[in-house]
Amino acid sequence: MILLDNTVLSNFALVKQMSLLKEYCGDKAASTDDVFDEFERGVKQRIFADTEFEWIKRLDLSEKENTMFLNFCKKLGKGEASCLAIAISRGYDLLSDDMAVRKIALREGVRFSGSIGVLLELIRMDRIGIEKGNEILNGFIKCGYYSPINKLDGLTLPLSS
């Protein structure tokens, strides 16, 4: 499974490319009610268009995961904390652009990537070209995404573990 947090969902929603995220994840997409609640707040504030997420499996936290979640909530948002707890517990991959989440994921041995990694993989899979990938990245940046790069040219970025 690939857990999606709201940072990645938001980036693709803002540039109206949710179909590419869906294509990347295939039938492995999963998330939590906390993430969907965060996204819904953005819809109510008219940041995003209302979006159907029937392609994303909704996961509930186990008792053990809930304990981790509550601990992570001291430093992270609920969506990020819930996804991280499940990723650690179940060994799932994680998509997040949140640096604090990524640091914990790295420490805990969780395979992770983010919006840029998704774009690079879509290019590698020949689903989009480098020009389209750069156009989408530029869209992320225009919408407020902090990117360490401004072009995808020459990069290869597998999931980290």
Tab-separated table of C-alpha atoms in Angstrom:
chain	number	residue	atom	x	y	z
A	1	MET	CA	0.000	0.000	0.000
A	2	ILE	CA	1.009	3.627	-0.543
A	3	LEU	CA	-0.158	6.025	2.166
A	4	LEU	CA	-0.965	9.528	0.962
A	5	ASP	CA	-0.836	12.470	3.301
A	6	ASN	CA	-2.477	15.809	2.640
A	7	THR	CA	0.709	17.557	1.484
A	8	VAL	CA	0.898	15.398	-1.641
A	9	LEU	CA	-2.871	15.299	-2.204
A	10	SER	CA	-2.960	19.091	-1.949
A	11	ASN	CA	-0.147	19.650	-4.432
A	12	PHE	CA	-1.775	17.518	-7.097
A	13	ALA	CA	-5.225	18.981	-6.381
A	14	LEU	CA	-3.980	22.565	-6.646
A	15	VAL	CA	-2.609	21.974	-10.142
A	16	LYS	CA	-5.610	19.844	-11.156
A	17	GLN	CA	-3.502	16.724	-11.746
A	18	MET	CA	-5.113	14.302	-9.303
A	19	SER	CA	-5.506	11.780	-12.137
A	20	LEU	CA	-1.709	11.505	-12.358
A	21	LEU	CA	-1.441	10.782	-8.641
A	22	LYS	CA	-4.143	8.138	-9.071
A	23	GLU	CA	-2.222	6.656	-11.988
A	24	TYR	CA	0.981	6.579	-9.949
A	25	CYS	CA	-0.643	4.766	-7.013
A	26	GLY	CA	-2.851	2.435	-9.008
A	27	ASP	CA	-4.876	0.226	-6.690
A	28	LYS	CA	-2.403	0.682	-3.807
A	29	ALA	CA	-3.530	4.147	-2.647
A	30	ALA	CA	-4.561	4.437	0.989
A	31	SER	CA	-5.068	7.164	3.553
A	32	THR	CA	-6.889	7.993	6.766
A	33	ASP	CA	-9.972	9.942	7.791
A	34	ASP	CA	-7.659	12.553	9.336
A	35	VAL	CA	-6.138	13.242	5.904
A	36	PHE	CA	-9.538	13.420	4.240
A	37	ASP	CA	-10.723	15.787	6.991
A	38	GLU	CA	-7.726	18.085	6.324
A	39	PHE	CA	-8.444	18.040	2.602
A	40	GLU	CA	-12.147	18.738	3.214
A	41	ARG	CA	-11.224	21.844	5.229
A	42	GLY	CA	-9.391	23.072	2.125
A	43	VAL	CA	-12.488	22.406	0.028
A	44	LYS	CA	-14.660	24.376	2.464
A	45	GLN	CA	-12.160	27.263	2.295
A	46	ARG	CA	-12.340	27.038	-1.512
A	47	ILE	CA	-8.653	26.187	-1.792
A	48	PHE	CA	-9.451	22.949	-3.637
A	49	ALA	CA	-12.309	21.712	-5.736
A	50	ASP	CA	-14.397	18.984	-4.150
A	51	THR	CA	-12.697	15.732	-5.143
A	52	GLU	CA	-13.828	12.112	-5.238
A	53	PHE	CA	-11.407	9.796	-3.482
A	54	GLU	CA	-13.100	6.456	-4.152
A	55	TRP	CA	-9.754	5.227	-5.520
A	56	ILE	CA	-8.084	5.706	-2.124
A	57	LYS	CA	-8.689	3.004	0.466
A	58	ARG	CA	-9.613	4.402	3.909
A	59	LEU	CA	-7.646	2.831	6.734
A	60	ASP	CA	-8.426	2.828	10.441
A	61	LEU	CA	-5.782	2.923	13.142
A	62	SER	CA	-5.223	-0.132	15.281
A	63	GLU	CA	-4.791	0.312	19.022
A	64	LYS	CA	-0.998	0.178	18.663
A	65	GLU	CA	-1.094	2.665	15.771
A	66	ASN	CA	-3.347	4.981	17.774
A	67	THR	CA	-0.729	5.111	20.540
A	68	MET	CA	1.943	6.091	17.985
A	69	PHE	CA	-0.489	8.564	16.404
A	70	LEU	CA	-1.109	10.332	19.720
A	71	ASN	CA	2.640	10.595	20.299
A	72	PHE	CA	3.257	11.937	16.773
A	73	CYS	CA	0.450	14.497	17.189
A	74	LYS	CA	2.695	16.358	19.641
A	75	LYS	CA	4.834	17.430	16.654
A	76	LEU	CA	2.761	16.707	13.533
A	77	GLY	CA	-0.696	17.336	12.128
A	78	LYS	CA	-3.258	14.572	12.547
A	79	GLY	CA	-3.151	13.505	8.896
A	80	GLU	CA	0.610	13.179	8.827
A	81	ALA	CA	0.656	11.494	12.242
A	82	SER	CA	-1.971	8.912	11.265
A	83	CYS	CA	-0.262	8.033	7.980
A	84	LEU	CA	3.133	7.765	9.645
A	85	ALA	CA	1.808	5.501	12.413
A	86	ILE	CA	0.256	3.119	9.865
A	87	ALA	CA	3.328	3.174	7.604
A	88	ILE	CA	5.592	2.239	10.505
A	89	SER	CA	3.260	-0.417	11.894
A	90	ARG	CA	2.290	-2.100	8.623
A	91	GLY	CA	5.417	-1.512	6.537
A	92	TYR	CA	3.575	0.555	3.925
A	93	ASP	CA	5.178	3.163	1.678
A	94	LEU	CA	4.456	6.817	2.452
A	95	LEU	CA	4.021	9.879	0.250
A	96	SER	CA	4.623	13.112	2.149
A	97	ASP	CA	6.310	16.444	1.507
A	98	ASP	CA	6.442	17.281	5.219
A	99	MET	CA	10.113	17.386	6.281
A	100	ALA	CA	9.390	16.393	9.884
A	101	VAL	CA	7.441	13.345	8.673
A	102	ARG	CA	10.223	12.398	6.272
A	103	LYS	CA	12.850	12.576	9.045
A	104	ILE	CA	10.838	10.237	11.247
A	105	ALA	CA	10.131	7.923	8.296
A	106	LEU	CA	13.856	7.740	7.528
A	107	ARG	CA	14.673	6.995	11.174
A	108	GLU	CA	11.970	4.289	11.314
A	109	GLY	CA	12.935	2.627	8.025
A	110	VAL	CA	9.755	3.611	6.166
A	111	ARG	CA	10.066	3.889	2.399
A	112	PHE	CA	8.901	7.358	1.415
A	113	SER	CA	8.746	9.817	-1.405
A	114	GLY	CA	6.847	12.998	-2.170
A	115	SER	CA	5.400	15.111	-4.941
A	116	ILE	CA	8.705	15.422	-6.807
A	117	GLY	CA	9.338	11.687	-6.527
A	118	VAL	CA	5.889	10.987	-7.977
A	119	LEU	CA	6.621	13.257	-10.940
A	120	LEU	CA	9.986	11.580	-11.534
A	121	GLU	CA	8.421	8.130	-11.417
A	122	LEU	CA	5.692	9.183	-13.846
A	123	ILE	CA	8.431	10.384	-16.209
A	124	ARG	CA	10.361	7.123	-15.764
A	125	MET	CA	7.143	5.188	-16.530
A	126	ASP	CA	6.661	7.287	-19.705
A	127	ARG	CA	3.297	8.557	-18.405
A	128	ILE	CA	4.424	12.172	-18.769
A	129	GLY	CA	7.373	13.835	-20.445
A	130	ILE	CA	10.016	15.930	-18.707
A	131	GLU	CA	8.394	19.108	-20.039
A	132	LYS	CA	5.044	18.195	-18.483
A	133	GLY	CA	6.791	17.208	-15.246
A	134	ASN	CA	8.537	20.593	-15.101
A	135	GLU	CA	5.247	22.350	-15.873
A	136	ILE	CA	3.535	20.551	-12.977
A	137	LEU	CA	6.469	21.248	-10.625
A	138	ASN	CA	6.282	24.922	-11.586
A	139	GLY	CA	2.558	24.813	-10.802
A	140	PHE	CA	3.291	23.338	-7.361
A	141	ILE	CA	5.769	26.148	-6.705
A	142	LYS	CA	3.348	28.862	-7.869
A	143	CYS	CA	0.795	27.443	-5.409
A	144	GLY	CA	3.219	27.760	-2.493
A	145	TYR	CA	5.088	24.445	-2.527
A	146	TYR	CA	8.638	24.859	-1.263
A	147	SER	CA	10.794	22.929	-3.703
A	148	PRO	CA	14.527	22.356	-3.334
A	149	ILE	CA	14.713	22.352	-7.150
A	150	ASN	CA	13.000	24.228	-9.954
A	151	LYS	CA	13.529	21.632	-12.724
A	152	LEU	CA	13.367	17.855	-12.869
A	153	ASP	CA	15.929	17.567	-15.665
A	154	GLY	CA	18.611	14.966	-14.942
A	155	LEU	CA	17.119	13.718	-11.666
A	156	THR	CA	16.302	10.179	-10.633
A	157	LEU	CA	14.709	9.738	-7.224
A	158	PRO	CA	13.533	6.308	-6.056
A	159	LEU	CA	11.592	5.798	-2.843
A	160	SER	CA	13.931	6.281	0.109
A	161	SER	CA	14.361	3.593	2.690
